[in-house]
Amino acid sequence: MKTVRSLTVLGVLALLLLPAALRAQTSGDPDLMKQKQTISDIRNVGTAMYTWYKDEVESKRSAEAHRKAKAESEASSVDITAIPVISREELEKVLVPEYISSIPKADGWGHPYEFHLNTKDPNAVQVMGLRSAGKDGQFSGNVYEIGAFSPTDYDQDVSWVDGYFVHWPQKK
């Protein structure tokens, strides 16, 4: 009984201290919070795009398109311009409200996201993508070597294509 009471007290203390511990991890670096918001937005919109694709497009693809997409998934780089740009407003028409409640207007630093979605060609090799230009608001290019970057390099683009992050901050 004493052990259960001790564990209960420790659990309550942990719950009380958790918010302060989380704030302490990020309060010293406002850009870290902005980066985390950006990652969350990209993950949420990307998941909505991917779900839309699974529901609306995947069954219409040819076997050859599936093979090409699988081969492309093993590439070491991605050219995001291979996927047509779609405006935020047009993307809302496709995804809201069935796949997501809203599409964010801007990343954590206030810069607009760039959305890519091929709604016309079910046999396209690459179908969807989105990216943030990071803190500096300038895209570093259109071709991304797949991999992580230093989490404190906030000027780096964060990009996601066809279900996966292709350029992301590495966890500390």
Tab-separated table of N, CA and C in Angstrom:
chain	number	residue	atom	x	y	z
A	1	MET	N	0.820	-1.192	0.000
A	1	MET	CA	0.000	0.000	0.000
A	1	MET	C	0.861	1.251	0.000
A	2	LYS	N	1.938	1.212	0.769
A	2	LYS	CA	2.844	2.348	0.854
A	2	LYS	C	3.502	2.608	-0.502
A	3	THR	N	3.852	1.528	-1.227
A	3	THR	CA	4.483	1.652	-2.534
A	3	THR	C	3.526	2.290	-3.528
A	4	VAL	N	2.267	1.878	-3.507
A	4	VAL	CA	1.268	2.436	-4.407
A	4	VAL	C	1.091	3.922	-4.129
A	5	ARG	N	1.036	4.321	-2.858
A	5	ARG	CA	0.885	5.724	-2.492
A	5	ARG	C	2.092	6.523	-2.966
A	6	SER	N	3.291	5.962	-2.805
A	6	SER	CA	4.512	6.649	-3.246
A	6	SER	C	4.521	6.831	-4.755
A	7	LEU	N	4.113	5.793	-5.457
A	7	LEU	CA	4.063	5.882	-6.912
A	7	LEU	C	3.019	6.900	-7.360
A	8	THR	N	1.907	6.949	-6.662
A	8	THR	CA	0.871	7.921	-6.990
A	8	THR	C	1.386	9.339	-6.798
A	9	VAL	N	2.064	9.585	-5.697
A	9	VAL	CA	2.629	10.907	-5.435
A	9	VAL	C	3.653	11.261	-6.508
A	10	LEU	N	4.516	10.318	-6.861
A	10	LEU	CA	5.520	10.565	-7.912
A	10	LEU	C	4.851	10.842	-9.252
A	11	GLY	N	3.792	10.106	-9.548
A	11	GLY	CA	3.073	10.323	-10.802
A	11	GLY	C	2.448	11.703	-10.861
A	12	VAL	N	1.833	12.127	-9.774
A	12	VAL	CA	1.227	13.457	-9.718
A	12	VAL	C	2.297	14.529	-9.862
A	13	LEU	N	3.422	14.361	-9.180
A	13	LEU	CA	4.519	15.327	-9.301
A	13	LEU	C	5.035	15.396	-10.734
A	14	ALA	N	5.173	14.250	-11.375
A	14	ALA	CA	5.653	14.222	-12.759
A	14	ALA	C	4.691	14.959	-13.676
A	15	LEU	N	3.394	14.750	-13.483
A	15	LEU	CA	2.398	15.443	-14.303
A	15	LEU	C	2.427	16.948	-14.068
A	16	LEU	N	2.672	17.355	-12.824
A	16	LEU	CA	2.733	18.783	-12.521
A	16	LEU	C	3.982	19.434	-13.114
A	17	LEU	N	5.076	18.689	-13.145
A	17	LEU	CA	6.340	19.242	-13.622
A	17	LEU	C	6.525	19.132	-15.125
A	18	LEU	N	5.781	18.252	-15.785
A	18	LEU	CA	5.950	18.024	-17.215
A	18	LEU	C	5.797	19.293	-18.056
A	19	PRO	N	4.735	20.083	-17.895
A	19	PRO	CA	4.628	21.298	-18.714
A	19	PRO	C	5.829	22.239	-18.533
A	20	ALA	N	6.307	22.385	-17.315
A	20	ALA	CA	7.461	23.252	-17.073
A	20	ALA	C	8.704	22.692	-17.752
A	21	ALA	N	8.870	21.379	-17.704
A	21	ALA	CA	10.029	20.766	-18.353
A	21	ALA	C	9.973	20.954	-19.859
A	22	LEU	N	8.780	20.799	-20.435
A	22	LEU	CA	8.646	20.988	-21.880
A	22	LEU	C	8.915	22.439	-22.267
A	23	ARG	N	8.400	23.388	-21.481
A	23	ARG	CA	8.666	24.805	-21.758
A	23	ARG	C	10.148	25.099	-21.654
A	24	ALA	N	10.810	24.527	-20.681
A	24	ALA	CA	12.242	24.779	-20.486
A	24	ALA	C	13.046	24.277	-21.679
A	25	GLN	N	12.601	23.179	-22.295
A	25	GLN	CA	13.320	22.633	-23.446
A	25	GLN	C	13.270	23.573	-24.637
A	26	THR	N	12.198	24.325	-24.790
A	26	THR	CA	12.026	25.125	-25.988
A	26	THR	C	11.994	26.624	-25.750
A	27	SER	N	11.839	27.061	-24.500
A	27	SER	CA	11.662	28.487	-24.251
A	27	SER	C	12.901	29.302	-24.577
A	28	GLY	N	14.071	28.708	-24.513
A	28	GLY	CA	15.288	29.449	-24.803
A	28	GLY	C	15.491	29.688	-26.283
A	29	ASP	N	14.734	29.027	-27.132
A	29	ASP	CA	14.929	29.141	-28.570
A	29	ASP	C	13.583	29.244	-29.280
A	30	PRO	N	13.126	30.475	-29.523
A	30	PRO	CA	11.823	30.623	-30.189
A	30	PRO	C	11.798	30.010	-31.585
A	31	ASP	N	12.941	29.951	-32.258
A	31	ASP	CA	12.966	29.344	-33.592
A	31	ASP	C	12.701	27.847	-33.536
A	32	LEU	N	13.062	27.224	-32.430
A	32	LEU	CA	12.784	25.796	-32.287
A	32	LEU	C	11.275	25.555	-32.266
A	33	MET	N	10.540	26.399	-31.562
A	33	MET	CA	9.076	26.269	-31.543
A	33	MET	C	8.498	26.501	-32.940
A	34	LYS	N	9.036	27.453	-33.659
A	34	LYS	CA	8.559	27.738	-35.019
A	34	LYS	C	8.850	26.565	-35.945
A	35	GLN	N	10.019	25.967	-35.769
A	35	GLN	CA	10.379	24.806	-36.574
A	35	GLN	C	9.462	23.626	-36.255
A	36	LYS	N	9.185	23.422	-34.976
A	36	LYS	CA	8.301	22.323	-34.582
A	36	LYS	C	6.898	22.526	-35.143
A	37	GLN	N	6.408	23.769	-35.142
A	37	GLN	CA	5.094	24.057	-35.718
A	37	GLN	C	5.088	23.749	-37.217
A	38	THR	N	6.164	24.126	-37.879
A	38	THR	CA	6.291	23.877	-39.314
A	38	THR	C	6.280	22.381	-39.610
A	39	ILE	N	7.042	21.621	-38.850
A	39	ILE	CA	7.087	20.158	-39.028
A	39	ILE	C	5.689	19.569	-38.807
A	40	SER	N	5.016	20.028	-37.773
A	40	SER	CA	3.669	19.535	-37.480
A	40	SER	C	2.697	19.856	-38.620
A	41	ASP	N	2.745	21.098	-39.114
A	41	ASP	CA	1.878	21.477	-40.237
A	41	ASP	C	2.143	20.604	-41.455
A	42	ILE	N	3.410	20.440	-41.791
A	42	ILE	CA	3.768	19.653	-42.973
A	42	ILE	C	3.314	18.203	-42.803
A	43	ARG	N	3.521	17.658	-41.621
A	43	ARG	CA	3.090	16.277	-41.377
A	43	ARG	C	1.567	16.163	-41.521
A	44	ASN	N	0.821	17.108	-40.967
A	44	ASN	CA	-0.641	17.042	-41.030
A	44	ASN	C	-1.170	17.206	-42.454
A	45	VAL	N	-0.672	18.195	-43.171
A	45	VAL	CA	-1.129	18.398	-44.553
A	45	VAL	C	-0.665	17.231	-45.424
A	46	GLY	N	0.553	16.776	-45.219
A	46	GLY	CA	1.060	15.635	-45.976
A	46	GLY	C	0.219	14.388	-45.756
A	47	THR	N	-0.168	14.150	-44.522
A	47	THR	CA	-1.018	12.992	-44.224
A	47	THR	C	-2.367	13.120	-44.918
A	48	ALA	N	-2.925	14.320	-44.929
A	48	ALA	CA	-4.197	14.541	-45.630
A	48	ALA	C	-4.037	14.289	-47.129
A	49	MET	N	-2.952	14.795	-47.717
A	49	MET	CA	-2.702	14.569	-49.146
A	49	MET	C	-2.561	13.072	-49.435
A	50	TYR	N	-1.807	12.392	-48.590
A	50	TYR	CA	-1.560	10.971	-48.803
A	50	TYR	C	-2.867	10.170	-48.694
A	51	THR	N	-3.706	10.529	-47.733
A	51	THR	CA	-4.987	9.847	-47.575
A	51	THR	C	-5.877	10.097	-48.788
A	52	TRP	N	-5.890	11.345	-49.258
A	52	TRP	CA	-6.641	11.669	-50.480
A	52	TRP	C	-6.143	10.806	-51.644
A	53	TYR	N	-4.826	10.731	-51.791
A	53	TYR	CA	-4.225	9.928	-52.860
A	53	TYR	C	-4.677	8.468	-52.763
A	54	LYS	N	-4.600	7.896	-51.567
A	54	LYS	CA	-5.002	6.496	-51.384
A	54	LYS	C	-6.476	6.289	-51.756
A	55	ASP	N	-7.329	7.242	-51.369
A	55	ASP	CA	-8.759	7.127	-51.648
A	55	ASP	C	-9.117	7.388	-53.109
A	56	GLU	N	-8.481	8.392	-53.701
A	56	GLU	CA	-8.933	8.900	-54.991
A	56	GLU	C	-8.074	8.514	-56.204
A	57	VAL	N	-6.803	8.221	-56.000
A	57	VAL	CA	-5.896	8.078	-57.144
A	57	VAL	C	-5.268	6.696	-57.257
A	58	GLU	N	-4.836	6.148	-56.164
A	58	GLU	CA	-4.025	4.924	-56.222
A	58	GLU	C	-4.654	3.823	-57.062
A	59	SER	N	-5.938	3.600	-56.929
A	59	SER	CA	-6.587	2.513	-57.681
A	59	SER	C	-6.640	2.783	-59.184
A	60	LYS	N	-6.446	4.035	-59.591
A	60	LYS	CA	-6.479	4.400	-61.009
A	60	LYS	C	-5.106	4.298	-61.675
A	61	ARG	N	-4.064	4.057	-60.890
A	61	ARG	CA	-2.700	3.998	-61.440
A	61	ARG	C	-2.451	2.677	-62.137
A	62	SER	N	-1.648	2.748	-63.156
A	62	SER	CA	-1.259	1.530	-63.874
A	62	SER	C	-0.168	0.801	-63.082
A	63	ALA	N	-0.010	-0.462	-63.380
A	63	ALA	CA	1.045	-1.250	-62.741
A	63	ALA	C	2.415	-0.651	-63.056
A	64	GLU	N	2.584	-0.156	-64.268
A	64	GLU	CA	3.853	0.467	-64.671
A	64	GLU	C	4.133	1.721	-63.837
A	65	ALA	N	3.116	2.535	-63.605
A	65	ALA	CA	3.292	3.745	-62.782
A	65	ALA	C	3.679	3.370	-61.355
A	66	HIS	N	3.085	2.305	-60.827
A	66	HIS	CA	3.448	1.835	-59.483
A	66	HIS	C	4.908	1.387	-59.442
A	67	ARG	N	5.372	0.684	-60.476
A	67	ARG	CA	6.771	0.236	-60.524
A	67	ARG	C	7.724	1.429	-60.592
A	68	LYS	N	7.380	2.416	-61.415
A	68	LYS	CA	8.225	3.610	-61.535
A	68	LYS	C	8.282	4.382	-60.214
A	69	ALA	N	7.155	4.496	-59.550
A	69	ALA	CA	7.115	5.201	-58.266
A	69	ALA	C	7.948	4.469	-57.226
A	70	LYS	N	7.895	3.148	-57.228
A	70	LYS	CA	8.706	2.365	-56.283
A	70	LYS	C	10.187	2.570	-56.558
A	71	ALA	N	10.577	2.555	-57.817
A	71	ALA	CA	11.979	2.781	-58.177
A	71	ALA	C	12.410	4.191	-57.771
A	72	GLU	N	11.541	5.156	-57.980
A	72	GLU	CA	11.842	6.549	-57.622
A	72	GLU	C	12.006	6.709	-56.112
A	73	SER	N	11.295	5.898	-55.333
A	73	SER	CA	11.386	5.998	-53.876
A	73	SER	C	12.760	5.589	-53.361
A	74	GLU	N	13.550	4.944	-54.188
A	74	GLU	CA	14.892	4.532	-53.795
A	74	GLU	C	15.963	5.513	-54.265
A	75	ALA	N	15.536	6.634	-54.854
A	75	ALA	CA	16.471	7.652	-55.340
A	75	ALA	C	17.126	8.371	-54.165
A	76	SER	N	18.249	9.024	-54.434
A	76	SER	CA	18.961	9.757	-53.385
A	76	SER	C	18.604	11.239	-53.365
A	77	SER	N	17.837	11.676	-54.367
A	77	SER	CA	17.409	13.073	-54.394
A	77	SER	C	16.020	13.169	-55.013
A	78	VAL	N	15.375	14.318	-54.761
A	78	VAL	CA	14.018	14.553	-55.259
A	78	VAL	C	13.949	15.956	-55.836
A	79	ASP	N	13.382	16.063	-57.037
A	79	ASP	CA	13.137	17.373	-57.651
A	79	ASP	C	11.662	17.693	-57.447
A	80	ILE	N	11.393	18.626	-56.547
A	80	ILE	CA	10.004	18.939	-56.201
A	80	ILE	C	9.252	19.569	-57.359
A	81	THR	N	9.968	20.148	-58.336
A	81	THR	CA	9.290	20.769	-59.473
A	81	THR	C	8.714	19.735	-60.440
A	82	ALA	N	8.990	18.459	-60.220
A	82	ALA	CA	8.384	17.403	-61.036
A	82	ALA	C	6.890	17.257	-60.724
A	83	ILE	N	6.455	17.877	-59.631
A	83	ILE	CA	5.055	17.818	-59.211
A	83	ILE	C	4.451	19.209	-59.402
A	84	PRO	N	3.302	19.317	-60.057
A	84	PRO	CA	2.710	20.643	-60.274
A	84	PRO	C	2.401	21.377	-58.967
A	85	VAL	N	2.632	22.679	-58.976
A	85	VAL	CA	2.265	23.528	-57.845
A	85	VAL	C	0.750	23.660	-57.823
A	86	ILE	N	0.193	23.691	-56.627
A	86	ILE	CA	-1.233	23.931	-56.442
A	86	ILE	C	-1.379	25.024	-55.391
A	87	SER	N	-2.289	25.940	-55.626
A	87	SER	CA	-2.483	27.024	-54.658
A	87	SER	C	-3.118	26.467	-53.381
A	88	ARG	N	-2.951	27.186	-52.317
A	88	ARG	CA	-3.559	26.805	-51.052
A	88	ARG	C	-5.075	26.714	-51.208
A	89	GLU	N	-5.655	27.663	-51.922
A	89	GLU	CA	-7.101	27.676	-52.123
A	89	GLU	C	-7.583	26.450	-52.909
A	90	GLU	N	-6.849	26.081	-53.933
A	90	GLU	CA	-7.213	24.889	-54.720
A	90	GLU	C	-7.021	23.621	-53.894
A	91	LEU	N	-5.960	23.587	-53.085
A	91	LEU	CA	-5.727	22.428	-52.228
A	91	LEU	C	-6.849	22.292	-51.204
A	92	GLU	N	-7.338	23.414	-50.693
A	92	GLU	CA	-8.477	23.373	-49.766
A	92	GLU	C	-9.691	22.720	-50.419
A	93	LYS	N	-9.933	23.031	-51.683
A	93	LYS	CA	-11.081	22.448	-52.392
A	93	LYS	C	-10.967	20.924	-52.477
A	94	VAL	N	-9.736	20.422	-52.550
A	94	VAL	CA	-9.501	18.983	-52.660
A	94	VAL	C	-9.578	18.297	-51.291
A	95	LEU	N	-9.023	18.929	-50.264
A	95	LEU	CA	-8.835	18.242	-48.981
A	95	LEU	C	-9.811	18.602	-47.863
A	96	VAL	N	-10.314	19.827	-47.857
A	96	VAL	CA	-11.139	20.293	-46.734
A	96	VAL	C	-12.610	20.065	-47.069
A	97	PRO	N	-13.421	19.570	-46.214
A	97	PRO	CA	-13.186	19.136	-44.838
A	97	PRO	C	-12.969	17.635	-44.694
A	98	GLU	N	-13.024	16.899	-45.803
A	98	GLU	CA	-12.974	15.439	-45.698
A	98	GLU	C	-11.643	14.904	-45.162
A	99	TYR	N	-10.525	15.522	-45.528
A	99	TYR	CA	-9.218	14.975	-45.156
A	99	TYR	C	-8.481	15.799	-44.105
A	100	ILE	N	-8.836	17.061	-43.963
A	100	ILE	CA	-8.210	17.935	-42.967
A	100	ILE	C	-9.167	19.108	-42.740
A	101	SER	N	-9.139	19.673	-41.546
A	101	SER	CA	-10.089	20.755	-41.238
A	101	SER	C	-9.710	22.078	-41.880
A	102	SER	N	-8.415	22.324	-42.057
A	102	SER	CA	-7.970	23.556	-42.719
A	102	SER	C	-6.525	23.377	-43.185
A	103	ILE	N	-6.129	24.211	-44.130
A	103	ILE	CA	-4.755	24.213	-44.648
A	103	ILE	C	-4.073	25.450	-44.063
A	104	PRO	N	-2.939	25.278	-43.391
A	104	PRO	CA	-2.271	26.443	-42.799
A	104	PRO	C	-1.819	27.440	-43.864
A	105	LYS	N	-1.896	28.709	-43.523
A	105	LYS	CA	-1.500	29.762	-44.455
A	105	LYS	C	0.003	29.965	-44.495
A	106	ALA	N	0.658	29.756	-43.355
A	106	ALA	CA	2.089	30.075	-43.284
A	106	ALA	C	2.807	29.129	-42.331
A	107	ASP	N	4.106	29.015	-42.529
A	107	ASP	CA	4.926	28.198	-41.639
A	107	ASP	C	5.144	28.939	-40.321
A	108	GLY	N	5.929	28.363	-39.446
A	108	GLY	CA	6.163	28.951	-38.139
A	108	GLY	C	6.768	30.349	-38.176
A	109	TRP	N	7.459	30.687	-39.237
A	109	TRP	CA	8.098	31.998	-39.366
A	109	TRP	C	7.222	32.987	-40.131
A	110	GLY	N	6.037	32.556	-40.545
A	110	GLY	CA	5.122	33.447	-41.251
A	110	GLY	C	5.265	33.442	-42.756
A	111	HIS	N	6.080	32.551	-43.307
A	111	HIS	CA	6.262	32.459	-44.758
A	111	HIS	C	5.269	31.447	-45.336
A	112	PRO	N	4.753	31.714	-46.536
A	112	PRO	CA	3.777	30.774	-47.112
A	112	PRO	C	4.415	29.426	-47.451
A	113	TYR	N	3.639	28.382	-47.268
A	113	TYR	CA	4.066	27.052	-47.716
A	113	TYR	C	3.946	26.994	-49.227
A	114	GLU	N	4.697	26.094	-49.835
A	114	GLU	CA	4.527	25.804	-51.249
A	114	GLU	C	3.957	24.398	-51.335
A	115	PHE	N	2.788	24.292	-51.960
A	115	PHE	CA	2.081	23.015	-52.074
A	115	PHE	C	2.201	22.493	-53.504
A	116	HIS	N	2.349	21.177	-53.621
A	116	HIS	CA	2.427	20.501	-54.920
A	116	HIS	C	1.468	19.314	-54.883
A	117	LEU	N	0.623	19.202	-55.910
A	117	LEU	CA	-0.284	18.060	-55.992
A	117	LEU	C	-0.690	17.853	-57.438
A	118	ASN	N	-0.482	16.646	-57.913
A	118	ASN	CA	-0.898	16.301	-59.270
A	118	ASN	C	-2.287	15.690	-59.186
A	119	THR	N	-3.279	16.474	-59.530
A	119	THR	CA	-4.667	16.005	-59.472
A	119	THR	C	-5.162	15.481	-60.819
A	120	LYS	N	-4.349	15.605	-61.860
A	120	LYS	CA	-4.804	15.272	-63.217
A	120	LYS	C	-4.251	13.955	-63.766
A	121	ASP	N	-3.039	13.575	-63.395
A	121	ASP	CA	-2.402	12.399	-63.990
A	121	ASP	C	-2.206	11.304	-62.947
A	122	PRO	N	-3.075	10.296	-62.919
A	122	PRO	CA	-2.934	9.231	-61.926
A	122	PRO	C	-1.678	8.382	-62.138
A	123	ASN	N	-1.064	8.501	-63.305
A	123	ASN	CA	0.139	7.719	-63.572
A	123	ASN	C	1.436	8.509	-63.364
A	124	ALA	N	1.320	9.697	-62.814
A	124	ALA	CA	2.525	10.475	-62.509
A	124	ALA	C	3.377	9.709	-61.504
A	125	VAL	N	4.688	9.791	-61.673
A	125	VAL	CA	5.594	9.080	-60.770
A	125	VAL	C	5.550	9.704	-59.386
A	126	GLN	N	5.637	11.012	-59.323
A	126	GLN	CA	5.531	11.721	-58.052
A	126	GLN	C	4.213	12.487	-58.062
A	127	VAL	N	3.487	12.440	-56.951
A	127	VAL	CA	2.130	12.955	-56.932
A	127	VAL	C	1.954	14.167	-56.021
A	128	MET	N	2.633	14.187	-54.882
A	128	MET	CA	2.351	15.226	-53.896
A	128	MET	C	3.610	15.670	-53.182
A	129	GLY	N	3.586	16.916	-52.725
A	129	GLY	CA	4.705	17.433	-51.952
A	129	GLY	C	4.352	18.780	-51.350
A	130	LEU	N	5.106	19.168	-50.354
A	130	LEU	CA	4.992	20.506	-49.801
A	130	LEU	C	6.293	20.849	-49.122
A	131	ARG	N	6.505	22.161	-48.976
A	131	ARG	CA	7.753	22.581	-48.357
A	131	ARG	C	7.624	23.957	-47.726
A	132	SER	N	8.549	24.181	-46.804
A	132	SER	CA	8.713	25.468	-46.133
A	132	SER	C	10.112	25.953	-46.467
A	133	ALA	N	10.235	27.235	-46.691
A	133	ALA	CA	11.547	27.812	-46.992
A	133	ALA	C	12.373	28.057	-45.738
A	134	GLY	N	11.836	27.774	-44.579
A	134	GLY	CA	12.578	27.975	-43.341
A	134	GLY	C	12.584	29.431	-42.911
A	135	LYS	N	13.389	29.711	-41.930
A	135	LYS	CA	13.421	31.030	-41.300
A	135	LYS	C	13.720	32.162	-42.280
A	136	ASP	N	14.639	31.937	-43.222
A	136	ASP	CA	15.040	33.010	-44.140
A	136	ASP	C	14.011	33.279	-45.241
A	137	GLY	N	13.036	32.395	-45.404
A	137	GLY	CA	11.984	32.616	-46.393
A	137	GLY	C	12.417	32.406	-47.827
A	138	GLN	N	13.618	31.891	-48.058
A	138	GLN	CA	14.141	31.679	-49.413
A	138	GLN	C	14.381	30.185	-49.643
A	139	PHE	N	13.768	29.621	-50.673
A	139	PHE	CA	14.031	28.219	-50.976
A	139	PHE	C	15.472	28.064	-51.433
A	140	SER	N	16.124	27.026	-50.961
A	140	SER	CA	17.537	26.808	-51.290
A	140	SER	C	17.724	26.163	-52.649
A	141	GLY	N	16.657	25.739	-53.268
A	141	GLY	CA	16.713	25.104	-54.576
A	141	GLY	C	15.475	24.256	-54.759
A	142	ASN	N	15.453	23.479	-55.826
A	142	ASN	CA	14.311	22.624	-56.111
A	142	ASN	C	14.626	21.144	-55.981
A	143	VAL	N	15.901	20.807	-55.986
A	143	VAL	CA	16.315	19.412	-55.861
A	143	VAL	C	16.887	19.218	-54.461
A	144	TYR	N	16.336	18.262	-53.744
A	144	TYR	CA	16.772	17.987	-52.376
A	144	TYR	C	17.452	16.632	-52.298
A	145	GLU	N	18.664	16.633	-51.756
A	145	GLU	CA	19.301	15.373	-51.394
A	145	GLU	C	18.520	14.849	-50.202
A	146	ILE	N	18.100	13.619	-50.267
A	146	ILE	CA	17.282	13.066	-49.201
A	146	ILE	C	18.141	12.895	-47.954
A	147	GLY	N	17.706	13.519	-46.884
A	147	GLY	CA	18.419	13.399	-45.629
A	147	GLY	C	18.141	14.544	-44.686
A	148	ALA	N	18.717	14.418	-43.506
A	148	ALA	CA	18.498	15.372	-42.433
A	148	ALA	C	19.553	16.475	-42.454
A	149	PHE	N	19.238	17.553	-41.748
A	149	PHE	CA	20.185	18.653	-41.564
A	149	PHE	C	20.232	19.002	-40.082
A	150	SER	N	21.183	19.822	-39.695
A	150	SER	CA	21.328	20.234	-38.305
A	150	SER	C	20.041	20.909	-37.832
A	151	PRO	N	19.506	20.504	-36.688
A	151	PRO	CA	18.235	21.055	-36.230
A	151	PRO	C	18.289	22.540	-35.880
A	152	THR	N	19.469	23.091	-35.723
A	152	THR	CA	19.569	24.520	-35.405
A	152	THR	C	19.835	25.372	-36.640
A	153	ASP	N	19.880	24.751	-37.812
A	153	ASP	CA	20.044	25.503	-39.055
A	153	ASP	C	18.639	25.839	-39.569
A	154	TYR	N	18.043	26.858	-38.976
A	154	TYR	CA	16.650	27.180	-39.228
A	154	TYR	C	16.393	27.738	-40.623
A	155	ASP	N	17.428	28.138	-41.346
A	155	ASP	CA	17.248	28.640	-42.708
A	155	ASP	C	17.037	27.510	-43.716
A	156	GLN	N	17.304	26.286	-43.322
A	156	GLN	CA	17.133	25.141	-44.222
A	156	GLN	C	15.654	24.943	-44.583
A	157	ASP	N	15.404	24.535	-45.817
A	157	ASP	CA	14.062	24.165	-46.242
A	157	ASP	C	13.660	22.861	-45.550
A	158	VAL	N	12.393	22.730	-45.269
A	158	VAL	CA	11.829	21.469	-44.806
A	158	VAL	C	10.902	21.016	-45.922
A	159	SER	N	11.117	19.804	-46.431
A	159	SER	CA	10.305	19.351	-47.551
A	159	SER	C	9.826	17.914	-47.354
A	160	TRP	N	8.686	17.644	-47.945
A	160	TRP	CA	7.992	16.368	-47.829
A	160	TRP	C	7.454	16.016	-49.210
A	161	VAL	N	7.678	14.773	-49.650
A	161	VAL	CA	7.218	14.339	-50.969
A	161	VAL	C	6.694	12.903	-50.875
A	162	ASP	N	5.527	12.692	-51.439
A	162	ASP	CA	4.933	11.358	-51.591
A	162	ASP	C	4.980	10.498	-50.324
A	163	GLY	N	4.627	11.111	-49.209
A	163	GLY	CA	4.483	10.330	-47.981
A	163	GLY	C	5.641	10.385	-47.024
A	164	TYR	N	6.732	11.078	-47.390
A	164	TYR	CA	7.923	11.076	-46.539
A	164	TYR	C	8.590	12.447	-46.519
A	165	PHE	N	9.194	12.764	-45.374
A	165	PHE	CA	10.070	13.936	-45.337
A	165	PHE	C	11.301	13.594	-46.161
A	166	VAL	N	11.705	14.505	-47.031
A	166	VAL	CA	12.913	14.283	-47.819
A	166	VAL	C	14.050	15.202	-47.379
A	167	HIS	N	13.709	16.266	-46.646
A	167	HIS	CA	14.707	17.204	-46.103
A	167	HIS	C	14.139	17.695	-44.777
A	168	TRP	N	14.777	17.314	-43.673
A	168	TRP	CA	14.194	17.562	-42.358
A	168	TRP	C	15.282	17.810	-41.322
A	169	PRO	N	14.911	18.463	-40.200
A	169	PRO	CA	15.889	18.669	-39.119
A	169	PRO	C	16.092	17.373	-38.336
A	170	GLN	N	17.333	17.004	-38.168
A	170	GLN	CA	17.669	15.801	-37.394
A	170	GLN	C	17.427	16.084	-35.925
A	171	LYS	N	16.833	15.152	-35.215
A	171	LYS	CA	16.619	15.333	-33.779
A	171	LYS	C	17.967	15.433	-33.081
A	172	LYS	N	17.976	16.222	-32.012
A	172	LYS	CA	19.209	16.385	-31.222
A	172	LYS	C	19.509	15.132	-30.457
